[in-house]
DNA sequence: TTCACTTAGGTAAACGTTTACCTATCGACT
DNA sequence: AGTCGATAGGTAAACGTTTACCTAAGTGAA
């Protein structure tokens, strides 16, 4: 029952095409009088164009899909927020999907987004390797953030963080202040996401003339729950004086486990996080971590996507963001 | 270029109508043979129906809009997540909007959602009083959560938390353990959201034969930043031995401010939160708080909305959720 | 044979836009 | 007088579905 373009047309005594032209500012050949009449009717009748009908014919929705593994991880909350504001700044909206790191959910979100006609998709860090057959078929412009991804011609840009360097910096920081037995906690051990970080961790040791005890490594997931469990396991298995966690959520879980055993941070065990989520400085013992400028990454991703949408011929962007260490009170 | 229903029809040697009937299981008068041929072509050609075209004609999108003030507040992150899983369980998807507690943004999200044909909208707790003129015009089925809302006939349900009781319980808990000077920190002082809580806070004092010193009240916003600022102000102005914060984010900010001044929690000052967000038990000093069963609220909201969509004649639900105190280590 | 019913499927309009192309009028210029 | 170029706007198809209604063939009974 909402007002349509035809209602406006009828009341203005013109055709729907004329109204459409005015609305879309393709009105160089429309008289000032008609134009004004249309705009005033638009206001009076509270006309809002039906985006669905519009998308159907223009094949563009000005909507961007965002897929993250877990919105409860504050890193993704911040990223999603950043993407959303960046998109809105350029007249786009976003629609969010949680994959739970489940390939089937990811695929079904992808089809959902496609069938809803999103103009582009941002796929954020995940242990998953995306279904390249599906992606290739969908042909939706894509931004990959911090993930392994096949080379597709709909891949508009990659925004990656230099995880190797991030892990290297984190471990080096701990080594510099005297730690020699450092635990390493990260996500899925099979994902490149984790392998690369582990390489950085090991390089830091190598360069310091230290070796890495495999007993100190625990990889599984990036959430706080795994941080808690992994730390308990590590504590039962071996001893260490510092922990190099590959996400702040892991670090939060680790801290809880350490306290559980009566260990204080950083006196008995130092803890490094990764991501610098907004909660990190708010913890009672503000967390030392690796800063990765989440908001900037989100803006970059959306910017690259929209630039690509507006001109697909431009060269693809491959950004590698350099992280830095932030020293707070847990190291 | 994606496969359409016509491609299927052509290759199956039938009309598009027949394909549509099979796809929608309105195929009682279609032969088994045709049916099988169609389904196998659907698989072979990776056909996915174009939701946009479908929505245009059916006037239903199976998408629900969710408007929250600030997704960075973990309470809303959890709520949104709960709504999303509840919606997916029933074959709906969600689309998320941040209002930043800005009436204009909220209105523009509302029009956005309307023009994108969402079937219903969940509006979560906010200081804002929604634009009833707009809402009435849009006529989109609505769920209101913890907000003041005009009575509209498109209002499918209200899911509210008994804030008066929550604040009462929080303050009573502190009074019971011996505190008499308790600071009260909450959101926008003009919003009913805050007024109601303040009433509960005052009732707790009244029933204990205590009076409330207005100097102990600081209201502004629900985020951690305000918690920090408000606590500094309170500390400069007066003295107290406990804080009754109306969100866990506020409590986190408050804790930081207290430590800043060398005060330890709970020895020098006890702190109560509200919401029981997932981070609350993870803080180094796990936060005592008021539990409000966020996930259940989200499921309830989505359930009520979808029930209403499927049968708008059923009576409206008005749920009042009763909160409970969780005692951890900050009190 | 006729009628009615069932089965299997087709036709075409409709949803609300956009857009390529067409028409008509008016001056101005050759 | 005829042509041309603006100017102002209209026509109708198209996007990919769904659905109310139509058709045609076959069957069974009267």
XYZ file of C-alpha atoms (C1' of nucleotides) in Angstrom:
722
model
C 0.000 0.000 0.000
C 3.028 2.255 0.160
C 3.271 5.130 -2.275
C 4.734 4.166 -5.628
C 6.198 6.076 -8.453
C 2.921 5.730 -10.290
C 1.020 7.496 -7.541
C 3.392 10.386 -7.833
C 3.120 10.349 -11.603
C -0.658 10.345 -11.586
C -0.940 13.172 -9.123
C 1.671 15.219 -10.904
C 0.000 14.587 -14.232
C 3.119 13.141 -15.828
C 4.382 9.660 -16.674
C 6.247 7.369 -14.331
C 9.325 7.734 -16.512
C 9.405 11.441 -15.864
C 9.190 10.925 -12.141
C 11.964 8.384 -12.284
C 14.158 10.773 -14.203
C 13.632 13.525 -11.660
C 14.261 11.211 -8.763
C 17.495 10.016 -10.271
C 18.555 13.490 -11.268
C 18.574 12.646 -14.928
C 16.303 15.608 -15.363
C 18.120 17.983 -17.666
C 15.134 17.951 -20.020
C 12.460 18.315 -17.384
C 11.003 21.732 -16.679
C 11.663 23.388 -13.378
C 7.944 23.447 -12.737
C 7.428 19.709 -13.172
C 10.488 18.986 -11.134
C 9.257 21.017 -8.224
C 5.820 19.498 -8.380
C 7.332 16.021 -8.241
C 9.622 16.770 -5.329
C 6.834 18.320 -3.358
C 4.615 15.317 -3.962
C 7.445 13.051 -2.898
C 7.609 14.859 0.388
C 3.877 15.110 0.836
C 3.225 11.438 0.164
C 6.349 10.258 1.984
C 7.469 8.418 -1.077
C 10.459 6.107 -0.701
C 11.569 4.181 -3.745
C 11.157 0.438 -3.488
C 14.744 -0.767 -3.417
C 13.702 -4.228 -4.394
C 12.165 -3.183 -7.663
C 15.075 -0.914 -8.276
C 17.643 -3.621 -7.643
C 15.798 -5.996 -9.872
C 16.277 -3.815 -12.878
C 19.551 -2.066 -12.134
C 21.216 -5.223 -10.918
C 22.792 -3.303 -8.112
C 21.624 -2.989 -4.554
C 24.239 -0.781 -2.915
C 24.453 -3.407 -0.227
C 27.654 -5.134 0.848
C 27.728 -8.486 2.583
C 30.187 -9.129 5.385
C 31.050 -12.614 6.517
C 32.864 -13.128 9.810
C 33.463 -16.318 11.771
C 32.140 -15.035 15.074
C 30.704 -11.648 15.866
C 31.142 -12.303 19.573
C 34.867 -12.033 19.124
C 35.395 -8.343 19.784
C 37.892 -8.135 16.958
C 35.123 -8.872 14.493
C 32.629 -6.664 16.257
C 34.976 -3.769 15.739
C 35.777 -4.735 12.196
C 32.128 -5.049 11.268
C 31.396 -1.712 12.838
C 34.218 -0.077 10.926
C 33.030 -1.596 7.663
C 29.534 -0.435 8.336
C 30.491 3.180 8.924
C 32.824 3.154 5.946
C 30.090 1.753 3.744
C 27.505 4.235 4.914
C 29.880 7.073 4.231
C 29.760 6.057 0.600
C 26.058 5.405 0.407
C 26.154 1.673 0.880
C 24.644 -0.518 3.560
C 25.977 -3.750 4.968
C 24.508 -7.061 5.871
C 26.253 -9.275 8.335
C 26.669 -13.034 8.418
C 28.295 -15.315 10.995
C 29.956 -18.404 9.613
C 30.964 -19.988 12.934
C 33.988 -21.211 10.970
C 31.700 -23.761 9.387
C 32.245 -24.271 5.639
C 28.611 -25.149 5.062
C 27.333 -22.075 6.821
C 29.793 -19.985 4.915
C 28.587 -21.426 1.625
C 24.970 -20.924 2.530
C 25.621 -17.323 3.494
C 27.354 -16.806 0.224
C 24.350 -18.075 -1.703
C 22.057 -16.061 0.501
C 23.995 -12.903 -0.192
C 24.095 -13.658 -3.884
C 20.400 -14.305 -4.124
C 19.782 -11.051 -2.305
C 21.844 -9.257 -4.877
C 24.620 -7.759 -2.786
C 27.070 -5.792 -4.872
C 30.112 -7.117 -3.081
C 31.298 -9.223 -0.197
C 33.945 -8.812 2.465
C 35.193 -12.073 3.887
C 37.050 -11.544 7.110
C 39.762 -13.647 8.697
C 38.843 -17.242 9.107
C 40.445 -20.605 9.366
C 38.373 -21.648 6.400
C 39.567 -21.829 2.852
C 36.612 -20.500 0.915
C 34.813 -22.600 -1.650
C 36.464 -21.292 -4.781
C 34.150 -23.180 -7.088
C 31.173 -21.411 -5.541
C 32.896 -18.051 -5.444
C 33.901 -18.373 -9.066
C 30.366 -19.183 -10.041
C 28.819 -16.323 -8.098
C 31.209 -13.780 -9.592
C 30.524 -11.279 -6.852
C 33.319 -8.800 -6.241
C 35.150 -9.899 -3.171
C 37.502 -8.560 -0.551
C 39.534 -11.060 1.367
C 40.849 -10.054 4.752
C 43.550 -12.096 6.395
C 42.660 -15.346 4.764
C 44.002 -17.780 2.318
C 42.056 -17.364 -0.882
C 42.339 -18.701 -4.402
C 43.029 -16.208 -7.137
C 39.676 -15.366 -8.681
C 38.921 -12.624 -11.116
C 36.185 -11.343 -8.858
C 38.754 -10.824 -6.100
C 38.851 -7.049 -5.843
C 41.482 -6.754 -3.140
C 43.257 -8.515 -0.343
C 43.775 -6.712 2.924
C 46.131 -8.773 5.005
C 47.952 -8.243 8.221
C 51.565 -9.221 8.374
C 50.946 -11.998 10.829
C 54.455 -13.324 10.554
C 55.832 -9.986 11.608
C 53.139 -9.533 14.271
C 53.989 -12.817 15.924
C 57.667 -12.059 15.525
C 57.277 -8.710 17.274
C 55.197 -10.209 20.036
C 57.686 -12.975 20.777
C 60.669 -10.665 20.382
C 59.163 -8.301 22.892
C 58.891 -11.094 25.421
C 62.373 -12.390 24.655
C 63.832 -8.924 25.035
C 62.544 -8.609 28.591
C 64.188 -11.895 29.468
C 61.732 -14.688 28.838
C 63.088 -17.880 27.356
C 60.226 -20.326 27.818
C 57.266 -18.757 26.023
C 53.998 -20.547 25.332
C 52.320 -20.023 21.967
C 48.525 -20.172 21.712
C 46.696 -19.702 18.435
C 43.798 -20.843 16.228
C 43.283 -23.868 14.048
C 46.729 -25.477 13.653
C 46.032 -26.436 10.059
C 45.129 -22.958 8.878
C 47.679 -20.725 7.221
C 46.443 -18.093 9.581
C 48.151 -19.943 12.404
C 51.058 -21.453 10.510
C 52.287 -18.049 9.445
C 52.145 -16.730 12.965
C 53.989 -19.706 14.231
C 56.719 -19.039 11.692
C 57.104 -15.521 13.084
C 57.197 -16.858 16.596
C 59.919 -19.268 15.635
C 61.924 -16.682 13.758
C 62.013 -14.513 16.881
C 63.489 -17.423 18.785
C 65.950 -18.281 16.065
C 67.204 -14.728 15.824
C 67.692 -14.694 19.583
C 69.532 -17.981 19.490
C 66.702 -19.758 21.293
C 64.926 -22.919 20.349
C 61.174 -23.571 20.590
C 59.966 -26.421 22.748
C 57.017 -28.090 20.948
C 55.443 -28.667 24.348
C 54.830 -24.949 24.549
C 52.549 -24.858 21.510
C 48.743 -25.087 21.749
C 46.581 -24.332 18.736
C 42.833 -24.716 18.360
C 40.655 -21.636 18.075
C 40.812 -17.898 18.618
C 38.138 -17.526 21.279
C 38.512 -17.014 25.014
C 37.203 -20.468 25.804
C 40.106 -22.062 24.000
C 42.487 -19.649 25.695
C 41.297 -20.946 29.019
C 41.499 -24.603 28.099
C 44.837 -24.346 26.304
C 46.419 -22.574 29.235
C 45.240 -25.229 31.652
C 46.700 -27.886 29.385
C 49.994 -26.044 29.082
C 50.188 -25.501 32.814
C 49.647 -29.203 33.411
C 52.225 -30.204 30.856
C 55.151 -27.897 31.270
C 56.389 -24.627 32.695
C 56.839 -21.188 31.143
C 57.156 -17.597 32.164
C 55.287 -15.912 29.336
C 52.477 -16.493 26.878
C 52.272 -15.292 23.336
C 48.552 -15.365 22.473
C 47.481 -14.828 18.908
C 44.291 -12.970 19.826
C 43.235 -10.785 22.712
C 40.313 -13.112 23.361
C 42.808 -15.939 23.833
C 44.810 -13.729 26.156
C 41.734 -13.008 28.244
C 40.998 -16.694 28.597
C 44.634 -17.387 29.397
C 44.670 -14.774 32.118
C 41.688 -16.368 33.791
C 43.367 -19.785 33.737
C 46.569 -18.372 35.172
C 44.743 -16.728 38.047
C 42.811 -19.911 38.642
C 46.146 -21.556 39.456
C 47.157 -18.700 41.694
C 49.584 -17.189 39.205
C 49.666 -13.436 38.879
C 50.175 -11.508 35.681
C 52.772 -10.358 34.800
C 54.795 -11.267 37.899
C 54.492 -15.040 37.532
C 53.649 -15.131 33.861
C 53.596 -12.375 31.253
C 50.817 -12.347 28.661
C 50.798 -10.829 25.197
C 47.587 -10.504 23.185
C 46.981 -9.725 19.531
C 44.444 -7.384 17.867
C 44.235 -4.612 20.424
C 40.491 -4.845 20.777
C 38.812 -2.020 22.610
C 38.526 -4.050 25.777
C 42.264 -4.659 25.978
C 43.149 -1.393 27.678
C 40.076 -1.664 29.899
C 41.013 -4.856 31.604
C 41.951 -4.436 35.207
C 45.445 -5.281 34.152
C 45.545 -3.574 30.772
C 46.712 -6.056 28.186
C 49.954 -5.740 26.273
C 49.174 -6.647 22.715
C 49.882 -6.307 19.029
C 48.019 -3.402 17.437
C 46.570 -4.016 14.002
C 44.441 -0.915 13.405
C 41.141 -2.643 12.969
C 39.163 0.394 11.995
C 41.646 1.359 9.319
C 41.558 -2.148 7.910
C 37.766 -2.019 7.688
C 37.823 1.303 5.911
C 40.461 0.063 3.549
C 38.478 -3.030 2.709
C 35.251 -1.192 2.021
C 37.074 1.534 0.128
C 38.780 -0.972 -2.112
C 35.532 -2.805 -2.710
C 33.550 0.256 -3.658
C 36.346 1.596 -5.836
C 36.332 -1.701 -7.631
C 32.563 -1.640 -8.034
C 32.746 1.793 -9.530
C 35.592 0.917 -11.841
C 36.389 -2.777 -12.130
C 39.213 -2.156 -14.551
C 41.525 -0.612 -12.009
C 44.357 -2.700 -10.683
C 43.678 -4.893 -7.722
C 44.935 -3.756 -4.403
C 47.000 -6.006 -2.205
C 47.572 -4.388 1.142
C 49.798 -5.785 3.835
C 49.259 -4.015 7.121
C 52.160 -3.823 9.512
C 51.320 -4.434 13.157
C 53.087 -2.863 16.117
C 53.585 -3.796 19.729
C 51.701 -1.970 22.456
C 53.205 -2.447 25.848
C 50.771 -2.215 28.723
C 50.790 -3.941 32.064
C 50.765 -7.634 31.367
C 54.378 -7.881 30.249
C 24.115 -14.092 -16.132
C 23.015 -16.359 -13.325
C 20.653 -19.206 -14.122
C 17.016 -18.165 -14.063
C 13.811 -20.053 -13.847
C 13.427 -19.619 -17.584
C 16.678 -21.421 -18.278
C 15.423 -24.344 -16.272
C 12.069 -24.209 -18.010
C 13.584 -24.156 -21.465
C 15.911 -27.053 -20.823
C 13.184 -29.080 -19.162
C 10.816 -28.354 -22.007
C 8.150 -26.893 -19.743
C 6.934 -23.419 -18.849
C 8.378 -21.200 -16.162
C 5.160 -21.561 -14.191
C 5.652 -25.278 -13.928
C 9.175 -24.839 -12.654
C 7.993 -22.329 -10.104
C 5.332 -24.707 -8.893
C 7.808 -27.512 -8.441
C 10.280 -25.261 -6.669
C 7.624 -24.084 -4.270
C 6.223 -27.539 -3.762
C 2.870 -26.605 -5.170
C 3.314 -29.528 -7.490
C 0.429 -31.862 -6.799
C -0.555 -31.724 -10.462
C 2.914 -32.131 -11.870
C 4.093 -35.543 -12.984
C 6.840 -37.280 -11.119
C 8.897 -37.324 -14.291
C 8.747 -33.575 -14.851
C 9.426 -32.948 -11.211
C 12.566 -35.030 -11.263
C 13.806 -33.468 -14.444
C 13.389 -30.024 -12.943
C 15.149 -30.852 -9.703
C 18.036 -32.420 -11.506
C 18.414 -29.383 -13.741
C 18.310 -27.159 -10.666
C 21.249 -29.037 -9.271
C 23.107 -29.258 -12.528
C 22.799 -25.574 -13.320
C 23.277 -24.456 -9.704
C 20.064 -22.558 -9.839
C 19.272 -20.297 -6.893
C 16.063 -18.323 -7.027
C 16.493 -14.596 -7.242
C 15.183 -13.427 -3.887
C 14.749 -9.932 -5.159
C 12.309 -10.892 -7.860
C 10.575 -13.187 -5.483
C 10.198 -10.539 -2.800
C 8.901 -8.080 -5.317
C 5.934 -10.205 -6.103
C 5.314 -12.015 -2.832
C 5.829 -8.895 -0.736
C 7.768 -10.904 1.753
C 11.496 -11.285 2.085
C 11.991 -13.555 5.079
C 14.414 -10.984 6.377
C 14.185 -9.308 9.762
C 15.795 -5.989 10.559
C 17.449 -5.411 13.912
C 18.205 -1.952 15.199
C 20.552 -1.520 18.127
C 22.170 1.646 19.490
C 25.723 0.320 19.522
C 26.964 -3.063 18.450
C 30.236 -2.446 20.279
C 28.388 -2.771 23.562
C 28.751 -6.466 24.230
C 25.190 -6.668 25.452
C 23.982 -5.854 21.966
C 26.534 -8.068 20.309
C 25.129 -10.982 22.229
C 21.567 -9.962 21.623
C 22.102 -9.604 17.906
C 23.788 -12.960 17.781
C 20.921 -14.602 19.627
C 18.379 -13.006 17.310
C 20.346 -14.138 14.311
C 20.470 -17.771 15.356
C 16.818 -17.720 16.380
C 15.847 -16.258 13.032
C 17.887 -18.740 11.049
C 16.315 -21.596 12.935
C 13.039 -20.519 11.456
C 14.265 -19.808 7.971
C 14.719 -16.080 8.288
C 17.785 -13.922 7.963
C 18.619 -10.741 9.788
C 20.040 -7.423 8.829
C 21.700 -5.288 11.412
C 21.637 -1.523 11.903
C 23.421 0.694 14.418
C 21.544 3.796 15.458
C 24.242 5.328 17.686
C 21.273 6.549 19.744
C 20.714 9.149 17.064
C 17.061 9.712 16.135
C 17.923 10.651 12.578
C 20.005 7.553 12.024
C 17.286 5.455 13.532
C 14.723 6.963 11.197
C 16.941 6.489 8.196
C 17.547 2.863 9.109
C 13.856 2.387 9.429
C 13.251 3.708 5.947
C 16.141 1.682 4.640
C 14.713 -1.493 6.118
C 11.270 -0.660 4.802
C 12.491 0.034 1.319
C 14.368 -3.238 1.396
C 11.180 -5.018 2.271
C 12.027 -6.592 5.607
C 9.133 -8.545 7.025
C 9.626 -7.291 10.560
C 11.874 -5.237 12.792
C 13.318 -5.719 16.254
C 14.176 -2.486 17.999
C 16.442 -3.085 20.950
C 16.893 -1.042 24.089
C 17.659 2.553 23.442
C 17.310 5.918 25.097
C 15.384 7.012 22.041
C 11.657 7.219 21.787
C 10.981 5.965 18.296
C 9.310 8.109 15.682
C 5.767 6.861 15.988
C 4.561 8.820 13.005
C 7.124 7.036 10.823
C 6.513 3.652 12.395
C 2.775 4.034 11.943
C 3.264 4.903 8.312
C 5.611 2.030 7.591
C 3.268 -0.523 9.168
C 6.048 -3.067 9.554
C 5.515 -5.592 12.337
C 7.665 -4.557 15.220
C 9.162 -5.959 18.379
C 10.175 -3.513 21.028
C 12.781 -4.572 23.529
C 13.282 -2.579 26.687
C 12.141 0.692 25.287
C 9.403 3.167 25.621
C 7.198 2.793 22.594
C 3.855 4.185 21.509
C 1.064 1.728 21.070
C 0.914 0.940 17.372
C -1.093 -1.738 15.704
C 2.013 -3.031 14.012
C 3.575 -3.628 17.430
C 3.731 -7.405 17.575
C 5.213 -7.768 21.038
C 7.145 -6.072 23.758
C 9.931 -7.906 25.486
C 10.985 -5.902 28.479
C 13.269 -6.485 31.398
C 12.039 -5.534 34.805
C 14.591 -2.780 35.211
C 13.002 -1.476 38.366
C 13.421 -4.849 39.989
C 16.903 -5.313 38.514
C 18.135 -2.064 39.972
C 16.363 -2.847 43.207
C 18.089 -6.192 43.474
C 21.460 -4.726 42.632
C 21.209 -1.985 45.244
C 19.681 -4.333 47.826
C 22.559 -6.719 47.365
C 25.025 -3.952 48.109
C 23.010 -2.683 51.064
C 22.764 -6.173 52.511
C 26.538 -6.527 52.646
C 26.731 -3.268 54.560
C 27.125 -0.430 52.090
C 25.279 2.777 52.793
C 26.827 5.219 50.375
C 26.289 3.715 46.953
C 26.915 5.529 43.676
C 24.425 5.060 40.835
C 25.654 5.244 37.231
C 23.321 4.845 34.284
C 22.410 6.043 30.786
C 20.606 9.095 29.508
C 18.930 10.675 32.558
C 15.892 11.712 30.554
C 15.113 8.251 29.225
C 12.588 6.020 30.934
C 15.215 3.367 30.665
C 17.191 5.166 33.335
C 14.330 6.670 35.312
C 12.846 3.267 36.014
C 16.141 1.898 37.214
C 16.646 4.847 39.410
C 13.249 4.195 40.964
C 14.336 0.645 41.820
C 17.578 1.936 43.253
C 15.675 4.360 45.446
C 13.150 1.781 46.548
C 15.959 -0.431 47.783
C 17.186 2.437 49.908
C 13.735 3.297 51.161
C 13.006 -0.251 52.180
C 16.297 -0.350 54.047
C 15.549 2.933 55.772
C 18.331 4.700 53.870
C 18.167 7.905 51.877
C 19.832 8.592 48.527
C 22.322 11.413 48.268
C 21.809 13.122 44.873
C 25.559 13.678 44.724
C 25.920 9.960 44.189
C 23.979 9.921 40.933
C 25.663 10.176 37.518
C 23.692 9.471 34.363
C 24.776 9.880 30.761
C 25.315 6.806 28.614
C 25.720 3.071 28.914
C 29.184 2.668 27.464
C 32.494 2.105 29.230
C 33.752 5.549 28.352
C 31.000 7.171 30.337
C 31.632 4.716 33.173
C 35.183 5.962 33.356
C 34.292 9.630 33.233
C 31.376 9.382 35.619
C 33.459 7.563 38.191
C 36.174 10.185 38.050
C 33.554 12.882 38.571
C 31.992 11.018 41.469
C 35.353 10.416 43.069
C 36.172 14.103 42.838
C 32.833 15.116 44.253
C 32.059 12.788 47.100
C 32.864 9.487 48.729
C 31.208 6.070 48.549
C 31.997 2.452 49.194
C 30.077 0.822 46.346
C 28.893 1.465 42.808
C 25.679 0.319 41.251
C 26.299 0.426 37.493
C 23.399 -0.068 35.135
C 25.457 -1.905 32.506
C 28.513 -4.111 32.608
C 30.241 -1.774 30.197
C 29.754 1.036 32.709
C 31.119 -1.232 35.422
C 34.210 -1.965 33.368
C 34.850 1.731 32.869
C 34.219 2.384 36.541
C 36.708 -0.270 37.576
C 39.413 1.327 35.471
C 38.742 4.728 37.046
C 38.849 3.266 40.534
C 42.187 1.604 39.913
C 43.498 4.795 38.418
C 42.990 6.388 41.824
C 44.635 3.496 43.576
C 41.402 2.008 44.872
C 41.033 -1.742 44.732
C 37.859 -3.653 43.968
C 36.033 -4.796 46.015
C 38.136 -3.935 49.090
C 37.962 -0.158 48.713
C 34.882 -0.009 46.546
C 32.464 -2.724 45.465
C 31.124 -2.703 41.902
C 27.917 -4.162 40.543
C 27.256 -4.422 36.818
C 24.112 -5.156 34.850
C 23.534 -7.443 31.816
C 25.941 -10.239 32.580
C 27.692 -10.001 29.267
C 30.016 -12.834 28.380
C 33.064 -10.837 29.346
C 31.817 -10.260 32.894
C 33.041 -13.565 34.311
C 36.258 -13.295 32.318
C 37.523 -10.152 33.890
C 40.475 -10.663 36.118
C 38.167 -9.823 38.952
C 34.976 -11.480 37.737
C 32.173 -8.959 37.858
C 29.172 -9.264 40.119
C 26.193 -8.295 38.053
C 22.502 -8.593 37.282
C 21.721 -11.449 34.929
C 19.124 -10.791 32.270
C 19.310 -13.868 30.050
C 20.198 -12.106 26.858
C 20.013 -15.107 24.619
C 16.587 -16.064 25.847
C 15.361 -12.528 25.282
C 16.599 -12.610 21.707
C 14.904 -15.916 21.013
C 11.718 -14.663 22.557
C 11.750 -11.532 20.455
C 12.328 -13.338 17.185
C 9.841 -16.051 18.097
C 7.138 -13.521 18.854
C 7.857 -11.656 15.651
C 7.711 -14.693 13.406
C 4.613 -16.014 15.125
C 2.991 -12.690 14.466
C 4.075 -12.703 10.839
C 2.578 -16.119 10.373
C -0.643 -15.225 12.129
C -1.152 -11.536 12.812
C -4.489 -12.142 14.499
C -3.045 -13.754 17.579
C -2.886 -11.719 20.754
C 0.126 -9.567 21.309
C 2.699 -10.777 23.706
C 3.962 -8.577 26.488
C 6.832 -10.235 28.271
C 8.493 -8.899 31.376
C 11.702 -10.709 32.135
C 12.803 -10.954 35.733
C 16.506 -10.408 36.350
C 18.546 -12.021 39.105
C 21.710 -11.139 40.926
C 24.929 -12.989 40.230
C 27.498 -12.564 42.916
C 31.085 -12.822 41.763
C 34.192 -11.160 43.068
C 33.598 -7.444 42.829
C 31.193 -7.215 45.726
C -22.705 -39.335 -27.189
C -22.542 -36.126 -23.717
C -21.194 -34.380 -19.401
C -18.284 -33.848 -15.603
C -14.259 -34.546 -13.238
C -9.304 -35.267 -12.782
C -4.696 -34.635 -14.171
C -0.865 -32.012 -16.257
C 0.577 -28.021 -17.553
C 0.379 -23.409 -20.058
C -0.727 -18.118 -20.409
C -0.261 -13.780 -19.091
C -0.538 -10.312 -15.765
C 1.502 -8.415 -11.931
C 5.120 -6.531 -8.556
C 7.719 -1.207 -8.917
C 11.240 0.413 -11.060
C 14.636 2.055 -15.059
C 15.886 3.211 -19.694
C 16.381 3.072 -24.707
C 14.035 5.148 -27.932
C 10.241 7.752 -29.773
C 7.254 12.110 -30.457
C 5.879 16.800 -30.524
C 6.565 21.546 -30.234
C 9.215 25.688 -30.821
C 12.707 28.804 -32.659
C 16.305 29.874 -35.571
C 18.675 29.529 -39.637
C 19.313 28.534 -44.478
C 9.388 26.715 -46.937
C 12.171 23.346 -45.184
C 15.583 21.683 -42.011
C 17.843 21.269 -37.711
C 18.571 21.284 -32.854
C 16.903 22.070 -28.504
C 13.579 21.089 -25.083
C 9.973 18.399 -22.559
C 8.121 14.385 -21.936
C 5.892 9.822 -23.224
C 5.924 4.565 -24.511
C 6.892 0.186 -23.633
C 9.997 -3.365 -22.616
C 12.664 -5.378 -19.250
C 14.309 -7.420 -14.615
C 12.864 -12.763 -12.497
C 9.478 -14.369 -10.099
C 4.466 -15.978 -8.621
C -0.295 -17.023 -9.349
C -5.087 -16.748 -10.893
C -7.110 -18.666 -14.429
C -7.280 -21.185 -18.729
C -6.780 -25.446 -21.768
C -6.548 -30.063 -23.343
C -6.528 -34.825 -22.893
C -8.136 -38.743 -20.641
C -11.570 -41.367 -17.920
C -15.947 -42.924 -16.196
C -20.748 -42.712 -15.781
C -25.338 -41.696 -17.546
